Coordinates of C-alpha atoms and ligand atoms in Angstrom, one line a residue:
M256 CA -6.6 23.6 -105.6
K257 CA -4.1 22.4 -103.0
L258 CA -1.5 21.9 -105.8
K259 CA -2.2 25.4 -107.0
N260 CA -1.6 26.8 -103.6
I261 CA 1.7 25.0 -103.2
A262 CA 2.8 26.3 -106.6
F263 CA 1.7 29.8 -105.6
A264 CA 3.5 29.5 -102.3
A265 CA 6.7 28.3 -104.0
A266 CA 6.5 31.1 -106.5
L267 CA 6.2 33.6 -103.7
V268 CA 9.2 32.1 -101.9
A269 CA 11.2 32.2 -105.1
A270 CA 10.2 35.9 -105.7
T271 CA 11.0 36.8 -102.1
S272 CA 14.4 35.2 -102.1
A273 CA 15.3 36.8 -105.4
A274 CA 14.3 40.2 -104.0
Q275 CA 16.2 39.5 -100.8
A276 CA 19.2 38.5 -102.9
Q277 CA 19.0 41.7 -104.8
G278 CA 18.8 43.7 -101.5
A279 CA 21.7 41.8 -100.0
K280 CA 25.3 42.9 -100.5
L281 CA 27.0 41.7 -103.7
K282 CA 30.1 39.7 -102.9
V283 CA 33.0 40.4 -105.2
G284 CA 36.0 38.0 -105.0
L285 CA 39.2 39.8 -105.8
M286 CA 41.8 37.2 -106.9
L287 CA 44.9 39.2 -107.5
P288 CA 48.6 39.0 -106.8
A289 CA 49.6 40.6 -103.4
T290 CA 53.1 39.1 -103.5
G291 CA 55.8 38.5 -106.1
T292 CA 56.8 40.4 -109.2
F293 CA 53.2 41.4 -110.0
A294 CA 52.2 42.6 -106.5
A295 CA 52.1 46.3 -107.4
L296 CA 49.9 45.5 -110.4
G297 CA 47.4 43.7 -108.2
T298 CA 47.3 46.7 -105.9
A299 CA 46.6 49.1 -108.7
I300 CA 43.8 47.0 -110.1
E301 CA 42.2 46.8 -106.6
N302 CA 42.6 50.5 -106.1
G303 CA 41.0 51.3 -109.5
F304 CA 38.1 49.0 -109.0
K305 CA 37.4 50.4 -105.5
L306 CA 37.7 54.0 -106.8
Y307 CA 34.9 53.4 -109.3
V308 CA 32.7 51.7 -106.7
A309 CA 33.3 54.6 -104.2
E310 CA 32.4 57.1 -106.9
Q311 CA 29.0 55.3 -107.2
G312 CA 28.5 55.6 -103.5
G313 CA 29.6 52.1 -102.7
K314 CA 26.8 50.5 -104.8
L315 CA 26.5 49.1 -108.3
G316 CA 23.1 48.3 -109.8
G317 CA 21.5 49.2 -106.5
R318 CA 23.6 46.6 -104.5
E319 CA 26.2 47.4 -101.9
I320 CA 29.5 45.9 -102.8
E321 CA 31.4 43.7 -100.3
F322 CA 34.9 42.4 -101.1
V323 CA 36.7 39.2 -100.2
K324 CA 40.3 38.7 -101.3
V325 CA 42.8 36.0 -102.2
D326 CA 46.5 36.5 -103.0
D327 CA 47.0 34.3 -106.1
E328 CA 50.8 34.8 -105.9
S329 CA 50.8 34.7 -109.8
D330 CA 51.1 30.9 -109.3
P331 CA 49.1 28.8 -111.8
A332 CA 49.6 25.7 -109.7
K333 CA 47.5 27.2 -106.9
A334 CA 45.0 28.9 -109.1
T335 CA 42.2 26.3 -109.2
D336 CA 42.2 25.9 -105.4
N337 CA 42.2 29.6 -104.9
V338 CA 39.3 30.3 -107.2
N339 CA 37.3 27.4 -105.7
K340 CA 37.9 28.9 -102.3
L341 CA 36.2 32.1 -103.4
I342 CA 33.3 30.3 -105.0
K343 CA 32.7 27.5 -102.5
R344 CA 33.9 28.8 -99.2
D345 CA 33.2 32.5 -99.6
N346 CA 30.2 32.2 -102.0
V347 CA 31.1 35.1 -104.1
D348 CA 28.7 36.4 -106.7
V349 CA 31.4 37.8 -109.0
L350 CA 35.0 37.0 -109.6
V351 CA 37.6 39.7 -110.5
G352 CA 41.0 38.5 -111.5
T353 CA 43.8 38.4 -112.4
V354 CA 47.2 39.6 -113.6
H355 CA 48.9 36.4 -114.7
S356 CA 47.7 34.7 -117.9
G357 CA 48.2 31.2 -116.6
V358 CA 46.2 31.9 -113.4
A359 CA 43.5 33.6 -115.4
M360 CA 43.1 30.6 -117.7
A361 CA 42.4 28.4 -114.6
M362 CA 39.9 31.1 -113.4
A363 CA 38.2 31.1 -116.7
K364 CA 37.8 27.4 -116.8
V365 CA 36.2 27.4 -113.3
A366 CA 34.0 30.4 -114.2
K367 CA 32.9 28.6 -117.4
D368 CA 32.1 25.4 -115.5
T369 CA 30.2 27.1 -112.7
G370 CA 28.6 30.0 -114.6
T371 CA 30.1 32.5 -112.1
L372 CA 30.5 36.0 -113.5
L373 CA 34.2 36.7 -114.2
F374 CA 35.9 40.0 -115.0
V375 CA 39.5 39.8 -116.1
P376 CA 41.2 43.1 -115.2
N377 CA 44.6 42.4 -116.8
A378 CA 45.7 39.0 -117.9
G379 CA 45.9 39.0 -121.7
A380 CA 45.7 35.2 -122.4
D381 CA 44.2 35.1 -125.9
A382 CA 42.1 32.0 -125.2
V383 CA 40.0 33.8 -122.5
T384 CA 38.3 35.8 -125.2
G385 CA 39.0 33.2 -127.8
P386 CA 38.3 29.4 -127.6
M387 CA 37.4 29.7 -123.9
C388 CA 35.1 32.7 -124.2
A389 CA 31.7 32.4 -122.4
P390 CA 28.6 34.6 -121.9
N391 CA 29.7 35.1 -118.2
I392 CA 33.4 36.1 -118.8
F393 CA 34.4 39.6 -119.6
R394 CA 37.8 41.3 -120.0
S395 CA 38.4 45.0 -119.3
S396 CA 42.1 45.0 -120.4
F397 CA 43.5 43.6 -123.7
S398 CA 44.5 40.4 -125.4
N399 CA 48.3 39.7 -125.4
W400 CA 48.2 39.9 -129.2
Q401 CA 47.0 43.5 -129.2
P402 CA 50.0 45.6 -128.1
G403 CA 52.4 43.1 -129.7
Y404 CA 50.8 43.3 -133.1
A405 CA 50.8 47.1 -133.0
M406 CA 54.6 47.2 -132.2
G407 CA 55.3 44.8 -135.1
E408 CA 53.9 47.5 -137.4
V409 CA 55.8 50.3 -135.7
M410 CA 59.2 48.6 -135.7
A411 CA 58.8 47.6 -139.4
K412 CA 58.0 51.3 -140.2
K413 CA 61.2 52.3 -138.4
G414 CA 63.1 50.3 -140.9
H415 CA 64.3 47.5 -138.6
K416 CA 64.9 44.3 -140.5
N417 CA 66.4 41.8 -138.0
V418 CA 65.0 41.6 -134.6
V419 CA 65.5 39.5 -131.5
T420 CA 62.7 39.0 -129.0
I421 CA 63.1 38.3 -125.3
T422 CA 60.4 37.5 -122.8
W423 CA 59.2 35.1 -120.0
K424 CA 58.3 31.6 -121.3
Y425 CA 54.5 31.5 -120.6
A426 CA 51.3 32.4 -122.3
A427 CA 51.6 36.2 -122.0
G428 CA 55.2 36.3 -123.3
D429 CA 54.6 33.8 -126.0
E430 CA 51.5 35.5 -127.3
S431 CA 52.9 39.0 -127.1
V432 CA 55.9 37.8 -129.2
K433 CA 53.5 36.0 -131.6
G434 CA 51.4 39.1 -132.2
F435 CA 54.6 41.1 -132.7
K436 CA 56.0 38.6 -135.1
E437 CA 52.8 38.4 -137.1
A438 CA 52.8 42.1 -138.0
F439 CA 56.6 42.5 -138.2
E440 CA 57.1 39.6 -140.6
K441 CA 54.0 40.6 -142.7
A442 CA 55.7 43.9 -143.2
G443 CA 59.0 42.3 -144.4
G444 CA 61.0 42.0 -141.1
K445 CA 62.5 38.9 -139.7
V446 CA 62.6 37.6 -136.1
V447 CA 66.1 36.1 -136.0
K448 CA 66.1 34.7 -132.5
E449 CA 63.4 34.2 -129.8
L450 CA 64.9 34.3 -126.4
S451 CA 63.1 33.4 -123.2
L452 CA 63.5 32.5 -119.5
P453 CA 61.0 30.9 -117.1
F454 CA 58.5 33.2 -115.3
P455 CA 59.3 35.0 -113.0
N456 CA 63.1 34.6 -113.3
V457 CA 65.2 37.8 -113.7
E458 CA 68.7 36.3 -114.4
F459 CA 69.0 38.1 -117.7
Q460 CA 72.8 38.2 -118.1
A461 CA 73.4 35.1 -120.3
L462 CA 70.5 36.3 -122.6
L463 CA 71.9 39.8 -122.8
T464 CA 75.3 38.4 -123.8
E465 CA 73.5 36.5 -126.6
I466 CA 71.8 39.6 -127.8
A467 CA 75.1 41.4 -127.9
A468 CA 76.7 38.6 -129.9
T469 CA 73.7 38.4 -132.4
K470 CA 73.8 42.2 -133.1
P471 CA 70.1 42.6 -134.2
D472 CA 68.8 45.9 -135.5
A473 CA 66.5 46.1 -132.4
V474 CA 64.9 44.1 -129.6
Y475 CA 61.2 43.5 -128.9
T476 CA 60.3 42.5 -125.3
F477 CA 57.4 41.6 -123.0
F478 CA 58.2 42.0 -119.3
A479 CA 56.1 43.6 -116.6
G480 CA 56.2 44.6 -112.9
G481 CA 59.4 44.0 -110.9
G482 CA 60.9 41.9 -113.7
A483 CA 60.5 44.8 -116.2
V484 CA 62.3 47.2 -113.8
K485 CA 65.3 44.9 -113.6
F486 CA 65.3 44.1 -117.3
V487 CA 65.4 47.7 -118.4
K488 CA 68.2 48.5 -115.9
D489 CA 70.2 45.4 -116.9
Y490 CA 69.8 46.2 -120.6
A491 CA 71.3 49.6 -120.1
A492 CA 74.0 48.4 -117.7
A493 CA 75.1 45.8 -120.3
G494 CA 75.8 48.7 -122.7
L495 CA 73.1 47.5 -125.1
K496 CA 70.8 50.5 -125.0
K497 CA 73.1 52.8 -127.0
N498 CA 73.5 50.4 -129.9
I499 CA 70.5 48.2 -130.1
P500 CA 67.2 50.0 -129.5
L501 CA 64.8 48.3 -127.1
Y502 CA 61.0 48.3 -127.8
G503 CA 58.2 46.6 -125.9
A504 CA 54.6 46.1 -125.1
G505 CA 53.9 49.1 -122.8
F506 CA 53.8 47.0 -119.6
L507 CA 57.6 47.4 -119.8
T508 CA 57.3 50.9 -118.5
D509 CA 53.8 51.2 -117.0
G510 CA 53.9 51.5 -113.2
T511 CA 57.7 50.9 -113.4
L512 CA 59.0 54.1 -115.0
E513 CA 60.0 55.8 -111.8
A514 CA 62.1 52.8 -110.6
Q515 CA 63.7 52.5 -114.0
G516 CA 64.8 56.2 -114.0
A517 CA 67.0 57.3 -116.8
D518 CA 67.5 53.8 -118.1
A519 CA 64.0 54.0 -119.5
D520 CA 64.5 57.3 -121.3
G521 CA 63.5 57.2 -124.9
L522 CA 62.0 53.7 -125.0
L523 CA 59.1 53.3 -127.4
T524 CA 56.3 51.0 -126.3
T525 CA 52.7 50.3 -127.4
L526 CA 49.7 50.1 -125.1
H527 CA 46.0 50.8 -124.8
Y528 CA 46.7 53.5 -122.2
A529 CA 49.2 56.4 -121.7
D530 CA 49.6 58.8 -118.8
S531 CA 49.6 61.9 -121.0
L532 CA 46.3 61.5 -122.9
N533 CA 45.2 64.9 -121.5
T534 CA 41.5 64.2 -122.1
P535 CA 39.0 65.6 -119.6
R536 CA 38.0 62.0 -118.8
D537 CA 41.5 60.8 -118.1
N538 CA 42.5 64.0 -116.2
S539 CA 39.5 63.6 -113.8
F540 CA 40.3 59.9 -113.3
R541 CA 44.0 60.7 -112.6
L542 CA 43.2 63.4 -110.2
A543 CA 40.7 61.3 -108.3
Y544 CA 43.1 58.4 -108.1
A545 CA 46.0 60.5 -107.0
K546 CA 43.9 62.2 -104.3
T547 CA 42.6 58.9 -103.0
Y548 CA 45.7 56.8 -103.0
K549 CA 48.6 59.4 -103.0
L550 CA 49.9 57.4 -106.0
Q551 CA 49.9 58.0 -109.8
P552 CA 47.6 55.6 -111.7
D553 CA 48.8 53.3 -114.4
V554 CA 47.2 51.0 -117.0
Y555 CA 46.4 48.4 -114.3
A556 CA 44.5 51.0 -112.3
V557 CA 42.5 51.9 -115.4
Q558 CA 41.7 48.2 -116.1
G559 CA 40.5 47.8 -112.5
Y560 CA 38.4 50.9 -112.8
D561 CA 36.9 49.7 -116.1
A562 CA 36.1 46.2 -114.7
A563 CA 34.0 47.9 -112.1
Q564 CA 32.3 50.1 -114.7
M565 CA 31.5 47.0 -116.8
L566 CA 30.1 45.2 -113.7
G567 CA 28.0 48.3 -113.0
I568 CA 26.6 48.4 -116.5
G569 CA 25.5 44.7 -116.3
L570 CA 24.1 45.0 -112.8
T571 CA 22.1 48.1 -113.6
A572 CA 20.5 46.3 -116.6
V573 CA 19.4 43.4 -114.4
K574 CA 18.6 45.5 -111.3
G575 CA 21.2 43.8 -109.3
D576 CA 20.0 40.2 -110.1
V577 CA 23.1 38.4 -111.3
S578 CA 21.1 35.3 -112.1
K579 CA 19.9 37.1 -115.3
K580 CA 23.0 36.2 -117.2
A581 CA 21.7 36.8 -120.7
E582 CA 20.4 40.3 -120.0
F583 CA 23.6 41.1 -118.1
A584 CA 25.8 40.0 -121.0
D585 CA 23.6 41.8 -123.5
A586 CA 23.9 45.1 -121.7
V587 CA 27.7 44.9 -121.4
R588 CA 28.0 43.9 -125.1
K589 CA 25.9 46.9 -126.2
A590 CA 27.7 49.4 -124.0
K591 CA 30.3 52.0 -124.7
I592 CA 32.5 52.0 -121.7
D593 CA 33.6 55.5 -120.7
S594 CA 37.2 54.5 -119.9
P595 CA 40.0 56.9 -119.0
R596 CA 41.9 55.3 -121.9
G597 CA 39.2 56.5 -124.3
A598 CA 35.7 55.0 -124.8
F599 CA 35.7 51.4 -125.9
S600 CA 33.2 48.6 -126.5
V601 CA 33.7 44.8 -126.3
S602 CA 33.8 42.2 -129.1
K603 CA 31.4 39.3 -129.3
A604 CA 33.9 37.3 -127.2
H605 CA 34.0 40.2 -124.6
N606 CA 37.5 41.6 -125.3
P607 CA 38.0 45.4 -125.6
V608 CA 38.0 46.8 -129.1
Q609 CA 40.3 49.7 -128.6
D610 CA 43.0 52.1 -129.8
I611 CA 46.7 51.3 -129.1
Y612 CA 49.0 54.2 -128.3
L613 CA 52.6 54.6 -129.2
R614 CA 54.4 56.0 -126.2
R615 CA 57.8 57.4 -125.5
Ligands
PHB205 C1 49.8 38.3 -118.3 O1 50.3 37.4 -117.7 O2 48.8 38.2 -119.1 C2 50.3 39.7 -118.1 C3 51.0 40.0 -116.9 C4 51.4 41.3 -116.7 C5 51.2 42.3 -117.6 C6 50.5 42.0 -118.8 C7 50.1 40.7 -119.0 O3 51.6 43.5 -117.4

């Protein structure tokens, strides 16, 4: 009898604390770059995420959302400490991050070890939704392979045969080039030289000289953020743009086009978003974003917005109780996410299955 009472009391306490936890604010840890070459990308992701939450009246799955933030500086060496701060010091319920693939891999490892929910709103590291995939890890963006592979097909169809690639030497650059090369060489093209420099260096001159000397039919590139602005300008200033067409994964010109000005005119890139889709869904998103932030949205803003949508889908299914991991994952896996890019669903490994646009 006594034992039964204790068990009953314990069950009551557990039920009460679960109910309290559901009533409490949900703590979302934003781990994004606020400094460095990807700073603007971090801002756009945060803006997009917060726009969706605001559209839902500040609540997802019945729980008010509270944010804590860490500037990850796009520095993989600091990533594990930064993510542990959010989990252990700030006790976040959900992690959202990040832009840089190397930092995201460290986040994914900690998320996998601790079971903390993680939404990756940009970083394309193939492993995050490959060998490292987990029931509690979701990506609202892309894998590095996706835009690269699409461009391999495009450049082969254009009749280019010999191509030089140039990128930063880290997971995103390597995997983008690998995806490109896979499709391009399958279609009969040849990558004659793979050039790279360490992230986030922007001293492109020696490599541009090498491109001029190699005289390929075209160049494929992965750069993003501040580095992409400088690369496009340096490529034109070196006199290469007229003779050797430049192509890239769409990060080359997304969020950077204004700063690149005429030097970006005519560039063809592949990406899972474009600013001229002219669908009712994208138009209403773009209008709301522009009104709220006095800024034009870009792919990063969309990815942040969709990370919040995915979190909302999971939370609604479990009525705000993040401990129900299997039901949470099941709901996201079954969902069609109503993205400004066009509706998409996620693969078994939680990566978007989506269309890639060719943009000029
Ligand atoms: C990445 O590191 O995965 C990355 C960074 C910036 C981008 C795209 C991918 O624009």
